[in-house]
mmCIF file of C-alpha atoms and ligand atoms in Angstrom:
data_model
loop_
_atom_site.group_PDB
_atom_site.id
_atom_site.type_symbol
_atom_site.label_atom_id
_atom_site.label_comp_id
_atom_site.label_asym_id
_atom_site.label_seq_id
_atom_site.Cartn_x
_atom_site.Cartn_y
_atom_site.Cartn_z
ATOM 1 C CA UNK A 3 -118.807 -40.010 115.756
ATOM 2 C CA UNK A 4 -118.228 -38.367 112.719
ATOM 3 C CA UNK A 5 -117.997 -40.002 109.487
ATOM 4 C CA UNK A 6 -115.516 -38.307 107.432
ATOM 5 C CA UNK A 7 -113.458 -38.390 103.930
ATOM 6 C CA UNK A 8 -110.838 -36.864 105.415
ATOM 7 C CA UNK A 9 -110.271 -39.961 107.520
ATOM 8 C CA UNK A 10 -111.437 -42.490 105.233
ATOM 9 C CA UNK A 11 -109.004 -44.801 103.193
ATOM 10 C CA UNK A 12 -108.656 -44.512 99.737
ATOM 11 C CA UNK A 13 -106.854 -46.969 96.935
ATOM 12 C CA UNK A 14 -105.042 -45.874 94.006
ATOM 13 C CA UNK A 15 -104.034 -48.769 91.459
ATOM 14 C CA UNK A 16 -102.634 -51.449 94.247
ATOM 15 C CA UNK A 17 -101.813 -48.744 97.295
ATOM 16 C CA UNK A 18 -104.359 -47.622 99.982
ATOM 17 C CA UNK A 19 -103.763 -44.529 101.583
ATOM 18 C CA UNK A 20 -105.298 -44.839 105.611
ATOM 19 C CA UNK A 21 -106.839 -41.293 105.130
ATOM 20 C CA UNK A 22 -106.986 -38.436 102.619
ATOM 21 C CA UNK A 23 -103.959 -36.261 104.162
ATOM 22 C CA UNK A 24 -100.668 -36.185 102.221
ATOM 23 C CA UNK A 25 -97.642 -34.134 103.536
ATOM 24 C CA UNK A 26 -96.598 -32.348 100.169
ATOM 25 C CA UNK A 27 -92.758 -32.462 99.067
ATOM 26 C CA UNK A 28 -90.933 -30.119 100.830
ATOM 27 C CA UNK A 29 -87.085 -29.097 100.359
ATOM 28 C CA UNK A 30 -84.817 -29.491 103.576
ATOM 29 C CA UNK A 31 -81.987 -27.760 101.797
ATOM 30 C CA UNK A 32 -80.269 -30.007 104.216
ATOM 31 C CA UNK A 33 -78.593 -33.027 101.885
ATOM 32 C CA UNK A 34 -74.901 -33.521 101.932
ATOM 33 C CA UNK A 35 -73.868 -34.256 98.144
ATOM 34 C CA UNK A 36 -76.946 -35.346 97.267
ATOM 35 C CA UNK A 37 -77.203 -37.654 100.566
ATOM 36 C CA UNK A 38 -80.073 -37.748 102.988
ATOM 37 C CA UNK A 39 -78.994 -37.084 106.683
ATOM 38 C CA UNK A 40 -80.273 -37.771 109.734
ATOM 39 C CA UNK A 41 -82.152 -34.483 109.508
ATOM 40 C CA UNK A 42 -84.495 -36.096 106.739
ATOM 41 C CA UNK A 43 -85.420 -39.210 108.884
ATOM 42 C CA UNK A 44 -86.360 -37.104 111.432
ATOM 43 C CA UNK A 45 -88.255 -34.611 109.382
ATOM 44 C CA UNK A 46 -90.194 -37.403 107.537
ATOM 45 C CA UNK A 47 -90.259 -39.716 110.570
ATOM 46 C CA UNK A 48 -92.222 -37.074 112.627
ATOM 47 C CA UNK A 49 -94.710 -36.599 109.603
ATOM 48 C CA UNK A 50 -95.284 -40.256 109.296
ATOM 49 C CA UNK A 51 -95.744 -40.564 112.958
ATOM 50 C CA UNK A 52 -98.308 -37.570 113.439
ATOM 51 C CA UNK A 53 -100.627 -39.884 111.340
ATOM 52 C CA UNK A 54 -100.321 -38.451 107.711
ATOM 53 C CA UNK A 55 -101.457 -41.109 105.513
ATOM 54 C CA UNK A 56 -98.597 -40.573 102.661
ATOM 55 C CA UNK A 57 -95.393 -38.356 103.153
ATOM 56 C CA UNK A 58 -93.744 -37.177 100.059
ATOM 57 C CA UNK A 59 -90.301 -36.685 100.159
ATOM 58 C CA UNK A 60 -88.843 -33.379 98.994
ATOM 59 C CA UNK A 61 -87.792 -32.806 95.470
ATOM 60 C CA UNK A 62 -84.929 -35.222 94.707
ATOM 61 C CA UNK A 63 -83.107 -34.247 91.419
ATOM 62 C CA UNK A 64 -82.477 -36.978 88.572
ATOM 63 C CA UNK A 65 -79.412 -35.266 87.829
ATOM 64 C CA UNK A 66 -76.442 -33.245 89.385
ATOM 65 C CA UNK A 67 -76.871 -29.930 87.263
ATOM 66 C CA UNK A 68 -80.801 -30.272 88.277
ATOM 67 C CA UNK A 69 -79.730 -29.477 92.085
ATOM 68 C CA UNK A 70 -81.169 -26.354 93.515
ATOM 69 C CA UNK A 71 -78.658 -25.702 96.116
ATOM 70 C CA UNK A 72 -75.888 -27.480 97.629
ATOM 71 C CA UNK A 73 -78.623 -28.987 99.782
ATOM 72 C CA UNK A 74 -80.668 -31.011 97.485
ATOM 73 C CA UNK A 75 -81.505 -34.471 97.801
ATOM 74 C CA UNK A 76 -80.253 -36.408 94.885
ATOM 75 C CA UNK A 77 -80.986 -39.805 92.753
ATOM 76 C CA UNK A 78 -79.066 -39.601 89.754
ATOM 77 C CA UNK A 79 -77.204 -42.669 90.658
ATOM 78 C CA UNK A 80 -77.550 -46.222 92.781
ATOM 79 C CA UNK A 81 -75.498 -44.997 95.377
ATOM 80 C CA UNK A 82 -78.449 -42.835 96.552
ATOM 81 C CA UNK A 83 -80.900 -46.376 96.841
ATOM 82 C CA UNK A 84 -79.817 -47.227 99.940
ATOM 83 C CA UNK A 85 -79.866 -44.124 102.244
ATOM 84 C CA UNK A 86 -83.407 -43.392 100.644
ATOM 85 C CA UNK A 87 -84.159 -46.601 101.844
ATOM 86 C CA UNK A 88 -83.957 -46.039 105.353
ATOM 87 C CA UNK A 89 -86.250 -43.084 104.876
ATOM 88 C CA UNK A 90 -88.857 -45.459 103.507
ATOM 89 C CA UNK A 91 -88.515 -48.080 105.773
ATOM 90 C CA UNK A 92 -89.111 -45.637 108.924
ATOM 91 C CA UNK A 93 -91.970 -44.063 107.537
ATOM 92 C CA UNK A 94 -93.579 -47.213 106.697
ATOM 93 C CA UNK A 95 -92.776 -48.397 110.010
ATOM 94 C CA UNK A 96 -95.253 -45.752 111.479
ATOM 95 C CA UNK A 97 -97.903 -47.273 109.260
ATOM 96 C CA UNK A 98 -97.899 -44.269 106.667
ATOM 97 C CA UNK A 99 -97.053 -44.576 102.901
ATOM 98 C CA UNK A 100 -93.530 -43.085 101.526
ATOM 99 C CA UNK A 101 -93.437 -41.080 98.424
ATOM 100 C CA UNK A 102 -90.774 -39.316 96.708
ATOM 101 C CA UNK A 103 -91.170 -35.883 94.288
ATOM 102 C CA UNK A 104 -88.437 -36.393 91.213
ATOM 103 C CA UNK A 105 -87.474 -33.360 89.876
ATOM 104 C CA UNK A 106 -84.764 -30.514 88.193
ATOM 105 C CA UNK A 107 -84.186 -27.353 88.600
ATOM 106 C CA UNK A 108 -83.638 -26.324 85.122
ATOM 107 C CA UNK A 109 -82.750 -22.590 85.024
ATOM 108 C CA UNK A 110 -83.388 -22.201 88.749
ATOM 109 C CA UNK A 111 -80.650 -24.532 89.556
ATOM 110 C CA UNK A 112 -77.505 -23.486 91.138
ATOM 111 C CA UNK A 113 -79.241 -21.372 93.773
ATOM 112 C CA UNK A 114 -78.816 -19.909 97.437
ATOM 113 C CA UNK A 115 -80.516 -21.594 100.108
ATOM 114 C CA UNK A 116 -83.821 -19.769 100.754
ATOM 115 C CA UNK A 117 -82.432 -18.262 103.958
ATOM 116 C CA UNK A 118 -79.153 -17.365 102.733
ATOM 117 C CA UNK A 119 -80.582 -15.095 100.060
ATOM 118 C CA UNK A 120 -82.954 -16.970 97.691
ATOM 119 C CA UNK A 121 -80.866 -16.123 94.484
ATOM 120 C CA UNK A 122 -78.453 -17.166 92.067
ATOM 121 C CA UNK A 123 -75.214 -18.539 94.147
ATOM 122 C CA UNK A 124 -71.996 -17.189 93.965
ATOM 123 C CA UNK A 125 -69.061 -19.293 92.570
ATOM 124 C CA UNK A 126 -67.293 -20.643 96.092
ATOM 125 C CA UNK A 127 -64.105 -22.931 96.446
ATOM 126 C CA UNK A 128 -66.180 -24.891 98.184
ATOM 127 C CA UNK A 129 -68.046 -26.420 95.253
ATOM 128 C CA UNK A 130 -65.475 -28.630 93.348
ATOM 129 C CA UNK A 131 -67.845 -29.180 90.371
ATOM 130 C CA UNK A 132 -68.994 -25.696 89.949
ATOM 131 C CA UNK A 133 -68.604 -26.226 86.193
ATOM 132 C CA UNK A 134 -70.486 -28.997 85.582
ATOM 133 C CA UNK A 135 -73.452 -27.673 87.986
ATOM 134 C CA UNK A 136 -73.933 -25.093 85.036
ATOM 135 C CA UNK A 137 -77.873 -24.580 85.107
ATOM 136 C CA UNK A 138 -79.685 -25.690 81.588
ATOM 137 C CA UNK A 139 -82.726 -25.131 80.261
ATOM 138 C CA UNK A 140 -84.888 -25.389 77.031
ATOM 139 C CA UNK A 141 -83.328 -22.143 75.847
ATOM 140 C CA UNK A 142 -81.046 -19.904 76.802
ATOM 141 C CA UNK A 143 -83.565 -17.400 78.480
ATOM 142 C CA UNK A 144 -82.692 -16.338 82.010
ATOM 143 C CA UNK A 145 -85.411 -16.829 84.730
ATOM 144 C CA UNK A 146 -85.300 -13.051 85.496
ATOM 145 C CA UNK A 147 -82.723 -9.908 85.079
ATOM 146 C CA UNK A 148 -81.318 -11.145 88.374
ATOM 147 C CA UNK A 149 -80.459 -14.597 87.226
ATOM 148 C CA UNK A 150 -77.769 -16.077 84.921
ATOM 149 C CA UNK A 151 -78.370 -17.003 81.366
ATOM 150 C CA UNK A 152 -78.843 -20.670 81.384
ATOM 151 C CA UNK A 153 -77.359 -23.060 78.866
ATOM 152 C CA UNK A 154 -79.824 -24.576 76.035
ATOM 153 C CA UNK A 155 -79.866 -28.040 76.380
ATOM 154 C CA UNK A 156 -79.078 -29.934 73.016
ATOM 155 C CA UNK A 157 -81.280 -32.136 71.400
ATOM 156 C CA UNK A 158 -79.491 -35.202 72.538
ATOM 157 C CA UNK A 159 -79.243 -33.992 75.947
ATOM 158 C CA UNK A 160 -83.288 -33.879 76.203
ATOM 159 C CA UNK A 161 -83.180 -37.336 75.049
ATOM 160 C CA UNK A 162 -80.617 -38.442 77.885
ATOM 161 C CA UNK A 163 -82.403 -36.633 80.404
ATOM 162 C CA UNK A 164 -85.465 -38.461 79.481
ATOM 163 C CA UNK A 165 -83.622 -41.281 80.093
ATOM 164 C CA UNK A 166 -82.642 -39.906 83.689
ATOM 165 C CA UNK A 167 -85.956 -39.766 84.723
ATOM 166 C CA UNK A 168 -86.901 -43.266 83.986
ATOM 167 C CA UNK A 169 -83.966 -44.079 85.746
ATOM 168 C CA UNK A 170 -84.411 -42.222 88.653
ATOM 169 C CA UNK A 171 -87.788 -43.670 88.934
ATOM 170 C CA UNK A 172 -86.245 -47.062 88.899
ATOM 171 C CA UNK A 173 -84.170 -46.084 91.932
ATOM 172 C CA UNK A 174 -86.961 -44.687 93.806
ATOM 173 C CA UNK A 175 -88.960 -48.013 93.130
ATOM 174 C CA UNK A 176 -85.591 -49.971 93.995
ATOM 175 C CA UNK A 177 -85.649 -47.537 97.292
ATOM 176 C CA UNK A 178 -89.399 -49.158 98.319
ATOM 177 C CA UNK A 179 -91.093 -45.951 97.659
ATOM 178 C CA UNK A 180 -94.947 -46.394 97.295
ATOM 179 C CA UNK A 181 -95.881 -43.235 95.479
ATOM 180 C CA UNK A 182 -94.111 -41.427 92.722
ATOM 181 C CA UNK A 183 -94.655 -37.355 91.930
ATOM 182 C CA UNK A 184 -93.344 -35.574 89.018
ATOM 183 C CA UNK A 185 -92.293 -32.309 89.665
ATOM 184 C CA UNK A 186 -93.796 -30.368 86.671
ATOM 185 C CA UNK A 187 -94.701 -27.192 88.463
ATOM 186 C CA UNK A 188 -92.766 -23.995 90.261
ATOM 187 C CA UNK A 189 -90.477 -22.803 86.964
ATOM 188 C CA UNK A 190 -88.398 -25.924 87.287
ATOM 189 C CA UNK A 191 -87.180 -27.634 84.101
ATOM 190 C CA UNK A 192 -90.223 -29.673 83.296
ATOM 191 C CA UNK A 193 -92.269 -26.514 83.625
ATOM 192 C CA UNK A 194 -89.788 -24.365 81.555
ATOM 193 C CA UNK A 195 -90.405 -26.885 78.566
ATOM 194 C CA UNK A 196 -94.464 -26.441 78.877
ATOM 195 C CA UNK A 197 -93.966 -22.640 78.948
ATOM 196 C CA UNK A 198 -93.720 -20.710 75.752
ATOM 197 C CA UNK A 199 -91.966 -17.772 77.694
ATOM 198 C CA UNK A 200 -88.814 -19.806 78.553
ATOM 199 C CA UNK A 201 -89.298 -22.637 75.897
ATOM 200 C CA UNK A 202 -88.384 -20.924 72.181
ATOM 201 C CA UNK A 203 -86.856 -24.317 71.009
ATOM 202 C CA UNK A 204 -87.353 -24.795 67.477
ATOM 203 C CA UNK A 205 -86.851 -28.673 67.206
ATOM 204 C CA UNK A 206 -89.808 -30.855 68.294
ATOM 205 C CA UNK A 207 -89.656 -29.885 71.820
ATOM 206 C CA UNK A 208 -90.494 -25.997 71.268
ATOM 207 C CA UNK A 209 -93.041 -24.104 69.405
ATOM 208 C CA UNK A 210 -96.510 -25.613 69.672
ATOM 209 C CA UNK A 211 -98.301 -26.660 72.671
ATOM 210 C CA UNK A 212 -97.984 -30.063 71.333
ATOM 211 C CA UNK A 213 -94.338 -30.006 71.223
ATOM 212 C CA UNK A 214 -93.995 -28.289 74.495
ATOM 213 C CA UNK A 215 -95.917 -31.052 75.917
ATOM 214 C CA UNK A 216 -93.591 -33.117 74.547
ATOM 215 C CA UNK A 217 -90.978 -33.324 77.217
ATOM 216 C CA UNK A 218 -93.164 -34.261 80.097
ATOM 217 C CA UNK A 219 -94.835 -36.663 77.827
ATOM 218 C CA UNK A 220 -91.869 -38.540 77.178
ATOM 219 C CA UNK A 221 -90.741 -38.373 81.021
ATOM 220 C CA UNK A 222 -93.856 -39.861 81.999
ATOM 221 C CA UNK A 223 -93.616 -42.873 79.487
ATOM 222 C CA UNK A 224 -89.632 -43.496 80.584
ATOM 223 C CA UNK A 225 -90.941 -43.140 83.978
ATOM 224 C CA UNK A 226 -93.788 -45.848 83.514
ATOM 225 C CA UNK A 227 -91.766 -47.838 82.209
ATOM 226 C CA UNK A 228 -89.834 -48.431 85.400
ATOM 227 C CA UNK A 229 -92.595 -47.438 87.630
ATOM 228 C CA UNK A 230 -94.496 -50.489 88.342
ATOM 229 C CA UNK A 231 -98.272 -50.474 87.434
ATOM 230 C CA UNK A 232 -99.441 -51.313 91.188
ATOM 231 C CA UNK A 233 -98.331 -47.792 92.302
ATOM 232 C CA UNK A 234 -99.555 -44.003 91.794
ATOM 233 C CA UNK A 235 -97.956 -41.669 90.053
ATOM 234 C CA UNK A 236 -98.585 -38.237 90.584
ATOM 235 C CA UNK A 237 -97.782 -34.806 88.707
ATOM 236 C CA UNK A 238 -97.537 -31.791 89.989
ATOM 237 C CA UNK A 239 -98.234 -28.763 87.703
ATOM 238 C CA UNK A 240 -98.544 -25.179 88.234
ATOM 239 C CA UNK A 241 -101.862 -25.150 86.737
ATOM 240 C CA UNK A 242 -102.268 -21.633 86.250
ATOM 241 C CA UNK A 243 -98.838 -20.077 85.993
ATOM 242 C CA UNK A 244 -100.018 -16.062 84.952
ATOM 243 C CA UNK A 245 -97.397 -16.125 81.946
ATOM 244 C CA UNK A 246 -99.214 -17.874 79.067
ATOM 245 C CA UNK A 247 -100.068 -21.166 80.614
ATOM 246 C CA UNK A 248 -103.421 -21.896 82.333
ATOM 247 C CA UNK A 249 -106.040 -24.402 83.416
ATOM 248 C CA UNK A 250 -107.268 -24.952 80.007
ATOM 249 C CA UNK A 251 -103.710 -25.806 79.118
ATOM 250 C CA UNK A 252 -103.405 -27.964 82.238
ATOM 251 C CA UNK A 253 -106.445 -29.766 81.694
ATOM 252 C CA UNK A 254 -105.231 -30.955 77.884
ATOM 253 C CA UNK A 255 -102.280 -31.867 79.228
ATOM 254 C CA UNK A 256 -103.663 -33.919 82.501
ATOM 255 C CA UNK A 257 -106.059 -35.953 79.886
ATOM 256 C CA UNK A 258 -102.944 -36.886 78.192
ATOM 257 C CA UNK A 259 -100.755 -37.738 81.174
ATOM 258 C CA UNK A 260 -103.835 -39.738 82.573
ATOM 259 C CA UNK A 261 -103.690 -42.183 79.594
ATOM 260 C CA UNK A 262 -100.056 -42.385 80.098
ATOM 261 C CA UNK A 263 -100.129 -43.659 83.044
ATOM 262 C CA UNK A 264 -100.770 -40.706 85.628
ATOM 263 C CA UNK A 265 -103.279 -40.920 88.644
ATOM 264 C CA UNK A 266 -103.150 -37.623 90.379
ATOM 265 C CA UNK A 267 -102.448 -34.155 89.202
ATOM 266 C CA UNK A 268 -101.175 -32.363 92.364
ATOM 267 C CA UNK A 269 -102.531 -28.587 91.430
ATOM 268 C CA UNK A 270 -100.241 -25.973 92.373
ATOM 269 C CA UNK A 271 -99.551 -22.280 90.042
ATOM 270 C CA UNK A 272 -96.818 -20.413 89.364
ATOM 271 C CA UNK A 273 -92.786 -20.031 89.776
ATOM 272 C CA UNK A 274 -92.361 -19.378 86.213
ATOM 273 C CA UNK A 275 -91.735 -15.601 86.868
ATOM 274 C CA UNK A 276 -90.438 -13.943 90.130
ATOM 275 C CA UNK A 277 -94.009 -12.979 91.037
ATOM 276 C CA UNK A 278 -95.652 -16.242 91.805
ATOM 277 C CA UNK A 279 -97.657 -17.666 92.810
ATOM 278 C CA UNK A 280 -100.764 -16.472 91.197
ATOM 279 C CA UNK A 281 -99.911 -13.308 90.260
ATOM 280 C CA UNK A 282 -102.204 -10.937 90.970
ATOM 281 C CA UNK A 283 -104.544 -13.397 92.879
ATOM 282 C CA UNK A 284 -105.153 -12.362 96.907
ATOM 283 C CA UNK A 285 -103.359 -15.350 98.578
ATOM 284 C CA UNK A 286 -106.023 -16.771 100.925
ATOM 285 C CA UNK A 287 -107.064 -19.956 102.448
ATOM 286 C CA UNK A 288 -107.789 -22.499 99.700
ATOM 287 C CA UNK A 289 -106.365 -20.121 96.945
ATOM 288 C CA UNK A 290 -105.231 -22.992 94.771
ATOM 289 C CA UNK A 291 -108.417 -25.236 95.068
ATOM 290 C CA UNK A 292 -110.261 -23.933 92.311
ATOM 291 C CA UNK A 293 -107.655 -25.195 90.059
ATOM 292 C CA UNK A 294 -107.804 -28.376 91.363
ATOM 293 C CA UNK A 295 -111.702 -28.447 91.123
ATOM 294 C CA UNK A 296 -111.458 -27.280 87.253
ATOM 295 C CA UNK A 297 -108.783 -30.361 86.688
ATOM 296 C CA UNK A 298 -110.845 -32.502 88.428
ATOM 297 C CA UNK A 299 -113.791 -31.923 86.615
ATOM 298 C CA UNK A 300 -112.340 -31.643 82.927
ATOM 299 C CA UNK A 301 -109.868 -33.959 82.896
ATOM 300 C CA UNK A 302 -111.634 -36.510 84.710
ATOM 301 C CA UNK A 303 -108.702 -36.846 87.011
ATOM 302 C CA UNK A 304 -108.038 -37.613 90.844
ATOM 303 C CA UNK A 305 -106.380 -34.441 92.165
ATOM 304 C CA UNK A 306 -104.626 -33.401 95.188
ATOM 305 C CA UNK A 307 -105.560 -29.687 96.419
ATOM 306 C CA UNK A 308 -102.497 -27.757 98.196
ATOM 307 C CA UNK A 309 -101.878 -23.876 99.753
ATOM 308 C CA UNK A 310 -102.862 -22.731 102.964
ATOM 309 C CA UNK A 311 -105.348 -25.912 103.847
ATOM 310 C CA UNK A 312 -104.758 -25.190 107.667
ATOM 311 C CA UNK A 313 -107.770 -26.425 109.394
ATOM 312 C CA UNK A 314 -109.362 -29.846 109.728
ATOM 313 C CA UNK A 315 -112.832 -28.665 108.468
ATOM 314 C CA UNK A 316 -111.644 -26.764 105.939
ATOM 315 C CA UNK A 317 -109.747 -29.780 104.313
ATOM 316 C CA UNK A 318 -113.109 -31.831 104.763
ATOM 317 C CA UNK A 319 -115.606 -29.130 103.175
ATOM 318 C CA UNK A 320 -112.922 -29.459 100.015
ATOM 319 C CA UNK A 321 -113.496 -33.230 99.918
ATOM 320 C CA UNK A 322 -116.944 -33.018 100.522
ATOM 321 C CA UNK A 323 -117.404 -30.311 97.743
ATOM 322 C CA UNK A 324 -115.766 -32.676 95.342
ATOM 323 C CA UNK A 325 -113.116 -30.094 94.341
ATOM 324 C CA UNK A 326 -110.343 -32.517 95.444
ATOM 325 C CA UNK A 327 -109.642 -36.175 96.155
ATOM 326 C CA UNK A 328 -106.513 -35.841 98.615
ATOM 327 C CA UNK A 329 -105.623 -32.895 100.733
ATOM 328 C CA UNK A 330 -101.940 -31.637 100.965
ATOM 329 C CA UNK A 331 -100.880 -29.848 104.182
ATOM 330 C CA UNK A 332 -97.518 -28.071 104.057
ATOM 331 C CA UNK A 333 -96.347 -25.734 106.199
ATOM 332 C CA UNK A 334 -99.101 -26.074 108.709
ATOM 333 C CA UNK A 335 -97.865 -29.473 109.290
ATOM 334 C CA UNK A 336 -94.183 -27.825 109.975
ATOM 335 C CA UNK A 337 -95.881 -26.285 112.543
ATOM 336 C CA UNK A 338 -97.708 -29.321 113.954
ATOM 337 C CA UNK A 339 -96.486 -32.647 112.786
ATOM 338 C CA UNK A 340 -99.660 -34.153 114.714
ATOM 339 C CA UNK A 341 -101.854 -32.341 112.704
ATOM 340 C CA UNK A 342 -103.561 -35.522 111.537
ATOM 341 C CA UNK A 343 -104.636 -36.107 115.149
ATOM 342 C CA UNK A 344 -105.565 -32.735 115.678
ATOM 343 C CA UNK A 345 -107.851 -32.889 112.739
ATOM 344 C CA UNK A 346 -109.627 -35.900 113.877
ATOM 345 C CA UNK A 347 -110.294 -34.889 117.353
ATOM 346 C CA UNK A 348 -111.740 -31.502 115.969
ATOM 347 C CA UNK A 349 -113.661 -33.232 113.343
ATOM 348 C CA UNK A 350 -115.027 -35.713 116.063
ATOM 349 C CA UNK A 351 -113.593 -39.097 114.399
ATOM 350 C CA UNK A 352 -113.655 -42.200 115.950
ATOM 351 C CA UNK A 353 -110.699 -43.412 117.573
ATOM 352 C CA UNK A 354 -108.982 -40.078 116.894
ATOM 353 C CA UNK A 355 -105.369 -41.473 117.971
ATOM 354 C CA UNK A 356 -105.793 -44.868 115.955
ATOM 355 C CA UNK A 357 -103.671 -42.758 113.088
ATOM 356 C CA UNK A 358 -100.690 -42.761 115.014
ATOM 357 C CA UNK A 359 -98.349 -45.166 116.515
ATOM 358 C CA UNK A 360 -98.780 -46.834 119.595
ATOM 359 C CA UNK A 361 -95.939 -45.286 121.065
ATOM 360 C CA UNK A 362 -98.201 -41.787 121.298
ATOM 361 C CA UNK A 363 -101.663 -43.512 120.511
ATOM 362 C CA UNK A 364 -101.652 -45.611 123.166
ATOM 363 C CA UNK A 365 -101.170 -43.023 126.031
ATOM 364 C CA UNK A 366 -103.269 -40.432 124.515
ATOM 365 C CA UNK A 367 -105.977 -43.250 124.229
ATOM 366 C CA UNK A 368 -106.108 -44.029 127.789
ATOM 367 C CA UNK A 369 -106.024 -40.825 128.732
ATOM 368 C CA UNK A 370 -109.215 -39.886 126.671
ATOM 369 C CA UNK A 371 -111.028 -42.675 127.960
ATOM 370 C CA UNK A 372 -110.543 -40.920 131.168
ATOM 371 C CA UNK A 373 -111.973 -37.718 129.861
ATOM 372 C CA UNK A 374 -108.866 -35.793 129.396
ATOM 373 C CA UNK A 375 -107.534 -34.174 126.548
ATOM 374 C CA UNK A 376 -110.819 -34.820 123.955
ATOM 375 C CA UNK A 377 -111.899 -31.309 123.945
ATOM 376 C CA UNK A 378 -110.035 -29.270 121.232
ATOM 377 C CA UNK A 379 -110.894 -25.694 122.219
ATOM 378 C CA UNK A 380 -109.571 -24.369 125.666
ATOM 379 C CA UNK A 381 -108.490 -25.591 128.955
ATOM 380 C CA UNK A 382 -111.720 -24.006 130.618
ATOM 381 C CA UNK A 383 -114.055 -25.626 128.583
ATOM 382 C CA UNK A 384 -111.915 -28.984 128.754
ATOM 383 C CA UNK A 385 -112.156 -28.678 132.555
ATOM 384 C CA UNK A 386 -116.189 -28.182 132.388
ATOM 385 C CA UNK A 387 -116.605 -31.026 130.191
ATOM 386 C CA UNK A 388 -114.709 -33.358 132.818
ATOM 387 C CA UNK A 389 -116.427 -32.012 136.415
ATOM 388 C CA UNK A 390 -119.700 -32.939 137.211
HETATM 389 C C1 FMN B 408 -89.895 -25.543 102.727
HETATM 390 C C2 FMN B 408 -90.649 -25.699 101.538
HETATM 391 C C3 FMN B 408 -90.173 -26.487 100.892
HETATM 392 C C4 FMN B 408 -90.697 -26.494 99.752
HETATM 393 N N1 FMN B 408 -90.168 -27.459 98.492
HETATM 394 C C5 FMN B 408 -90.836 -27.917 97.612
HETATM 395 C C6 FMN B 408 -90.578 -29.122 96.759
HETATM 396 O O1 FMN B 408 -89.679 -29.577 96.977
HETATM 397 N N2 FMN B 408 -91.317 -29.485 95.586
HETATM 398 C C7 FMN B 408 -92.461 -28.674 95.528
HETATM 399 O O2 FMN B 408 -93.281 -29.527 94.506
HETATM 400 N N3 FMN B 408 -93.026 -27.912 96.305
HETATM 401 C C8 FMN B 408 -92.301 -27.643 97.465
HETATM 402 N N4 FMN B 408 -92.588 -26.381 98.224
HETATM 403 C C9 FMN B 408 -94.031 -26.076 98.175
HETATM 404 C C10 FMN B 408 -95.092 -26.815 99.137
HETATM 405 O O3 FMN B 408 -95.314 -28.414 98.751
HETATM 406 C C11 FMN B 408 -96.472 -26.484 98.968
HETATM 407 O O4 FMN B 408 -96.862 -26.799 97.968
HETATM 408 C C12 FMN B 408 -96.800 -24.889 99.339
HETATM 409 O O5 FMN B 408 -96.022 -24.756 100.713
HETATM 410 C C13 FMN B 408 -98.148 -24.400 99.630
HETATM 411 O O6 FMN B 408 -98.942 -25.388 100.584
HETATM 412 P P1 FMN B 408 -98.974 -24.546 102.145
HETATM 413 O O7 FMN B 408 -99.598 -23.570 102.137
HETATM 414 O O8 FMN B 408 -99.546 -25.941 102.863
HETATM 415 O O9 FMN B 408 -97.666 -24.696 102.918
HETATM 416 C C14 FMN B 408 -92.329 -26.210 99.593
HETATM 417 C C15 FMN B 408 -92.642 -25.415 100.221
HETATM 418 C C16 FMN B 408 -91.836 -25.165 101.672
HETATM 419 C C17 FMN B 408 -92.595 -24.390 102.848
#
């Protein structure tokens, strides 16, 4: 039976993942006034029951203005703690860890759901707080010609926002999450501060690289004040955004974030322009893995690789080649929520059904003992294996 890195546990601070498979944050656009619904319970629940070590709940907004769509999850008030705890409790019952990504959409806020047009939302009487939901950003610069010009944040508002991230971290902890991820990627607020294209402020939050990094650093400090020492903190970065920010900047930032208490850099790309991710480069298997490898090697910090990682042996190879420490499987786990079980079978891991709850694992294990369902390839080859 194969010894794999993918199915080996990993301890970060006081928390142990049972394997290296992570469900990355994936918006469901299905919240109601910021509150999770049964959809979210089903969605997170099926991934947890499918055997992933860590399930990260989608980008959840630290303030109302930061909501990307009417269906974004919120965490800007204590009233969100109990409903989020319902998700946490269910994920943990399946022996998975529960994570949450904190986010703010900045100048890309107030948009349609992707399948309803994927662009700025038109004013509607159904949205009672339309004016309170005005997109804000470091500078009054639109994302692109088809997006509205955001309102530039006052300096005092930037300070308030730092506090809002801290309070959101407190609520995430009170809701019982094990892992927190800060969304610093994809052209949303934190990334906008980092970008010299989006951030043309003249105060201490703009201008030099040091100044543009100030917001994410202060956010990290505020979050670490409320996020307990024994719990891991991840940051997702667009390591390369093809608009002035690249791996060398990300390495410098990751080194600073590590000192501030960040444990893992989740290595993504793009989003600051409409042409994302990785403008000009071919999108192919592992397309962001080299970014993870660079951060891991040069910033000496744990990394998570994400982006078109679809097969178990592909994930295993990334870990063996020391290109990442954790593997995030996004769209493929939408296709197959039992991906971890499937990968374990294909990699020949001992007890492939041990990763899943007994409601599934017991029956699949007893069937396997009779020689059925353990050959992952075809019915024909399975038949040949079974018959004398
Ligand atoms: C439906 C959907 C929603 C997403 N929502 C988020 C999100 O909330 N936060 C985030 O950082 N990335 C989000 N992403 C990006 C994914 O986390 C992941 O980085 C991306 O899908 C690439 O990985 P994949 O090829 O395995 O799907 C989303 C992707 C999808 C498909």
